[in-house]
Amino acid sequence: MKNIVLLIIFTMMSLSFSGCRQTEPREEWAIVLHGGAGSARSMAPEVRDNYLNLLDQALEVGTRMLQNGEKALDVATRVVVWLEDCPSFNAGKGAVVTSDGIHELDAAVMDGSNLMAGAVAGVRDIKNPILAARHVMEDSPHVLLIGEGASSFAQSMGLPPVDNSYFSTPERLEQIRRIKMKKEDPDPKGTVGCVVLDSKGNLAAATSTGGMSGKRWGRVGDVPVIGAGTYANNATVAVSGTGHGELWIRRCVAFDISALMDYKGMTVKEAAREVILGKIDKMEGSGGGVICVDKNGNIAMEFNTGMMFRAWATASGQKGTAIE
Ligand code: ASP
């Protein structure tokens, strides 16, 4: 009898103990990337297919690295370098043009494991701004370097300068010509970003952009502003944004998503929806979107524009690319 009573007590204790410790299952790894958001416009099927294919190629780069056990920070940085080198996106080669006909680039990276961050803004001659941002984070006591100071630091870190014309493509030059002739609106889109959860449970976010086409020279958007366009915290989420940067800065979009999860216990999907559809949507301006991955590998991709170029994959086999 005594043994039976002891057994019942032990069983009840272990049940309640395991109940307390029950945690949400975690994906071994997860990755989401974006190639910008913008208003819906008709795209020739071959153009659309080409974009989906490029997104898939970038995803493959990151997925392989994660399968090999590489860390979130390296994966996010590498994927953004790939997207910066691809002339079809508004970052690195293919960046949009300012009203003065030059390219000025912004980029940021954040490591969720220690809340370290690095960013560059308004740079004109760094081939891969995301690599400069990474150096700011790892090799300087600062978070954000701008313009010539950022370029000089990047060179001291071994990143060779390129001529500003390196970033130009015929499409971008035509775009600014049309904007100046008032035949096209300056549409905020094409920025690139990547958020990653690695197999050690670390989160990272990286974002890079040429900014908004036709912007005033010297204008800095949300991307290099930590907590606006880029944020990562192992306790909550990694976020990379794209869209009308001024709204993202004023709303502290990326940090707000993390804060809603942290303080209100929202899921990543609820938090991303609340910020993009509940808050940004109610402001003037054209909006945009965010990609997020939380500490358990749950993904959110929320946008209030007609399109957000995106791709995602997880260790358990979720995988896709989409635009609308
Ligand atoms: N958010 C970027 C900026 O405002 C633009 C974009 O995402 O396309 O600089």
XYZ file of C-alpha atoms and ligand atoms in Angstrom:
333
model
C 0.000 0.000 0.000
C 2.795 2.374 0.974
C 4.538 1.589 -2.303
C 1.411 2.331 -4.291
C 0.960 5.702 -2.559
C 4.615 6.531 -3.246
C 4.212 5.524 -6.891
C 1.143 7.763 -7.302
C 2.942 10.722 -5.702
C 6.022 10.149 -7.866
C 3.927 9.894 -11.047
C 2.011 13.083 -10.223
C 5.227 14.956 -9.445
C 6.950 13.888 -12.637
C 3.859 14.756 -14.711
C 3.617 18.239 -13.261
C 7.404 18.684 -13.545
C 7.456 17.747 -17.218
C 4.392 19.967 -17.696
C 6.286 22.950 -16.293
C 9.274 22.308 -18.489
C 7.327 21.684 -21.649
C 8.799 23.999 -24.270
C 7.847 24.707 -27.841
C 9.673 22.371 -30.234
C 12.515 24.122 -32.014
C 13.503 23.848 -35.654
C 17.136 22.782 -35.924
C 17.647 25.750 -38.264
C 15.556 28.218 -40.261
C 16.259 30.918 -42.820
C 14.201 33.632 -44.524
C 15.468 36.168 -47.054
C 13.903 39.058 -48.920
C 14.640 40.996 -52.065
C 12.485 44.016 -51.255
C 8.818 44.971 -51.202
C 6.806 47.252 -53.431
C 3.447 48.036 -54.902
C 1.945 45.345 -57.089
C 2.695 45.809 -60.728
C 2.400 43.441 -63.609
C 5.567 41.541 -64.382
C 6.296 39.577 -67.525
C 6.222 35.849 -66.652
C 9.888 35.439 -67.573
C 10.889 38.370 -65.329
C 8.879 36.865 -62.465
C 10.411 33.425 -63.014
C 13.867 34.958 -63.103
C 13.295 36.652 -59.724
C 11.962 33.434 -58.180
C 14.982 31.617 -59.511
C 17.394 34.199 -58.052
C 15.652 34.027 -54.675
C 15.950 30.249 -54.785
C 19.658 30.424 -55.611
C 20.293 32.768 -52.678
C 18.276 30.461 -50.430
C 20.363 27.510 -51.557
C 23.554 29.338 -50.537
C 22.208 29.821 -47.007
C 20.597 26.392 -46.703
C 23.830 24.577 -47.604
C 25.735 26.544 -44.986
C 23.153 25.755 -42.311
C 23.196 22.069 -43.220
C 26.964 22.200 -42.708
C 26.439 23.623 -39.230
C 27.644 27.145 -40.008
C 26.634 29.947 -37.689
C 23.677 32.274 -38.195
C 25.826 35.397 -38.480
C 27.992 33.914 -41.247
C 24.965 32.603 -43.125
C 23.052 35.902 -43.008
C 26.175 37.842 -44.082
C 26.996 35.447 -46.928
C 23.453 35.435 -48.312
C 23.351 39.234 -48.290
C 26.735 39.389 -50.074
C 25.238 37.119 -52.754
C 22.214 39.397 -53.110
C 24.420 42.526 -53.147
C 26.431 41.037 -56.017
C 23.269 40.234 -57.972
C 22.354 43.256 -60.157
C 18.613 42.527 -60.007
C 18.204 43.830 -56.449
C 18.507 47.276 -54.892
C 21.685 46.613 -52.909
C 25.340 46.616 -53.939
C 25.481 46.213 -57.735
C 22.102 47.352 -59.062
C 21.430 49.823 -56.240
C 19.063 52.700 -56.995
C 20.269 56.199 -57.792
C 19.896 59.380 -55.713
C 18.383 62.558 -57.168
C 21.980 63.638 -57.885
C 22.691 60.556 -59.955
C 24.985 58.759 -57.510
C 24.662 55.602 -55.440
C 24.674 55.771 -51.635
C 24.357 52.517 -49.770
C 23.308 51.489 -46.268
C 23.755 48.112 -44.524
C 23.537 46.563 -41.065
C 24.131 43.267 -39.334
C 23.168 42.108 -35.846
C 24.186 39.092 -33.788
C 21.318 37.927 -31.552
C 23.652 35.952 -29.283
C 25.299 39.045 -27.780
C 23.299 41.986 -29.182
C 26.380 43.207 -31.040
C 25.579 45.218 -34.156
C 27.418 46.991 -36.961
C 26.229 49.304 -39.714
C 27.369 51.670 -42.453
C 25.358 54.472 -44.041
C 25.667 56.650 -47.114
C 28.693 54.808 -48.474
C 29.634 55.357 -52.114
C 32.572 53.079 -52.825
C 32.288 49.889 -50.744
C 31.486 46.964 -53.034
C 29.787 44.921 -50.308
C 28.481 47.257 -47.606
C 27.345 44.298 -45.476
C 30.993 43.205 -45.080
C 31.892 46.707 -43.917
C 28.998 46.576 -41.420
C 30.315 43.263 -40.133
C 33.780 44.795 -39.645
C 32.250 47.741 -37.772
C 30.622 45.224 -35.441
C 33.644 43.003 -34.951
C 36.639 45.283 -35.384
C 35.575 48.639 -34.003
C 34.057 49.877 -30.754
C 31.243 51.522 -32.775
C 27.864 50.525 -34.169
C 27.382 52.904 -37.110
C 29.916 54.557 -39.416
C 28.908 56.907 -42.227
C 30.206 58.183 -45.579
C 33.921 58.754 -45.986
C 34.694 57.597 -42.455
C 33.038 54.263 -43.197
C 34.917 53.956 -46.500
C 38.263 54.706 -44.924
C 37.577 52.159 -42.165
C 36.480 49.546 -44.725
C 39.716 50.013 -46.653
C 41.744 49.649 -43.480
C 39.933 46.318 -42.999
C 41.094 45.160 -46.442
C 37.922 45.867 -48.438
C 39.127 47.470 -51.700
C 37.165 50.527 -52.950
C 35.182 50.463 -56.189
C 34.179 53.345 -58.423
C 30.614 54.555 -57.779
C 29.723 53.583 -61.360
C 30.272 49.909 -60.389
C 26.798 49.966 -58.791
C 25.007 51.302 -61.905
C 22.884 49.203 -64.206
C 21.053 50.430 -67.325
C 17.723 49.726 -65.576
C 18.551 51.936 -62.597
C 19.746 54.787 -64.825
C 16.523 54.549 -66.822
C 14.511 54.455 -63.580
C 15.991 57.737 -62.288
C 15.485 59.341 -65.709
C 11.783 58.438 -65.552
C 11.452 59.619 -61.946
C 12.976 62.976 -62.870
C 10.579 63.287 -65.810
C 7.773 62.473 -63.331
C 6.888 59.396 -65.370
C 7.528 57.055 -62.438
C 7.061 57.361 -58.661
C 10.046 56.740 -56.423
C 8.958 53.268 -55.304
C 10.703 51.951 -52.203
C 11.717 48.454 -53.148
C 14.524 46.036 -53.850
C 16.382 46.115 -50.547
C 17.770 42.729 -49.507
C 17.873 41.016 -46.141
C 18.278 37.684 -44.423
C 17.330 36.350 -40.983
C 18.668 33.068 -39.661
C 18.334 30.649 -36.744
C 21.274 28.232 -36.588
C 21.581 24.787 -35.010
C 23.090 26.274 -31.828
C 19.973 28.421 -31.308
C 21.626 31.675 -32.366
C 19.751 34.312 -34.347
C 21.200 36.872 -36.782
C 19.831 39.532 -39.122
C 21.503 41.300 -42.058
C 20.038 43.960 -44.373
C 21.520 45.973 -47.260
C 20.096 48.625 -49.578
C 20.647 51.420 -52.045
C 17.762 53.164 -50.252
C 14.854 54.770 -52.036
C 15.229 55.672 -55.677
C 15.510 59.421 -56.214
C 16.270 60.061 -52.545
C 18.092 63.244 -51.570
C 21.823 62.599 -51.257
C 22.789 62.210 -47.622
C 19.433 60.620 -46.763
C 19.765 57.565 -44.520
C 16.958 55.023 -44.300
C 15.909 52.461 -41.725
C 18.273 49.680 -42.758
C 21.374 50.793 -40.774
C 19.261 52.040 -37.850
C 19.363 49.154 -35.383
C 15.838 48.405 -34.198
C 14.228 50.051 -37.241
C 15.133 47.930 -40.287
C 17.396 45.378 -38.627
C 17.311 43.622 -35.246
C 18.234 40.264 -33.682
C 17.959 38.970 -30.136
C 18.322 35.293 -29.214
C 15.623 35.784 -26.572
C 12.992 36.680 -29.156
C 13.466 37.143 -32.894
C 15.589 38.256 -35.849
C 13.969 40.829 -38.162
C 14.918 42.420 -41.482
C 12.682 45.045 -43.041
C 12.055 46.579 -46.411
C 9.907 49.490 -47.416
C 9.446 53.161 -46.715
C 12.404 53.658 -44.356
C 11.163 56.873 -42.756
C 8.102 55.020 -41.412
C 10.260 52.141 -40.203
C 12.482 54.540 -38.254
C 9.567 56.413 -36.703
C 7.886 53.154 -35.675
C 11.064 51.320 -34.536
C 9.586 48.439 -36.516
C 12.115 45.659 -35.943
C 12.518 46.331 -32.230
C 8.767 46.736 -31.794
C 8.226 43.205 -33.105
C 10.768 41.888 -30.603
C 9.216 43.956 -27.787
C 5.691 42.692 -28.488
C 6.988 39.128 -28.255
C 9.018 39.882 -25.154
C 6.576 41.953 -23.120
C 3.228 40.783 -24.442
C 4.082 37.165 -25.168
C 2.877 37.439 -28.775
C 3.911 34.867 -31.344
C 6.185 36.073 -34.118
C 3.268 36.061 -36.575
C 1.020 38.047 -34.237
C 3.764 40.586 -33.521
C 4.687 41.062 -37.198
C 1.026 41.478 -38.167
C 0.389 43.920 -35.339
C 3.276 46.137 -36.440
C 2.843 45.987 -40.215
C -0.934 45.763 -40.515
C -1.940 47.351 -37.215
C 0.550 50.211 -36.993
C 2.457 50.916 -40.235
C -0.699 50.509 -42.278
C -2.304 53.366 -40.399
C 0.505 55.801 -41.201
C 0.889 57.864 -44.336
C 3.307 56.408 -46.876
C 3.414 53.265 -48.863
C 4.649 50.771 -46.287
C 6.568 47.582 -47.014
C 7.253 44.386 -45.117
C 9.358 42.357 -42.728
C 10.825 38.891 -42.580
C 11.254 37.330 -39.145
C 12.472 34.103 -37.596
C 11.986 33.517 -33.894
C 14.151 31.611 -31.423
C 12.255 28.376 -32.208
C 12.470 28.727 -35.971
C 8.927 29.999 -36.497
C 8.756 32.256 -39.515
C 6.725 35.389 -40.271
C 6.701 37.291 -43.572
C 4.265 40.182 -43.365
C 3.811 43.040 -45.861
C 1.189 45.641 -46.676
C 2.381 46.304 -50.212
C 1.289 44.207 -53.151
C 4.597 42.343 -53.317
C 7.517 41.219 -51.212
C 10.202 39.125 -52.883
C 11.002 36.354 -50.417
C 12.272 32.826 -49.846
C 12.358 30.585 -46.816
C 13.482 27.151 -45.623
C 13.621 25.200 -42.371
C 15.370 22.011 -41.259
C 12.016 20.213 -41.053
C 11.426 20.714 -44.775
C 9.372 23.913 -45.173
C 10.679 25.651 -48.281
C 9.426 28.183 -50.770
C 9.805 31.327 -52.816
C 7.088 33.907 -53.402
C 6.513 37.448 -54.618
C 2.804 38.297 -54.198
N 13.917 50.531 -46.533
C 14.767 51.064 -47.556
C 15.031 52.516 -47.251
O 14.117 53.217 -46.909
C 14.215 50.939 -48.935
C 13.689 49.591 -49.309
O 13.456 48.743 -48.468
O 13.527 49.365 -50.500
O 16.138 52.927 -47.403
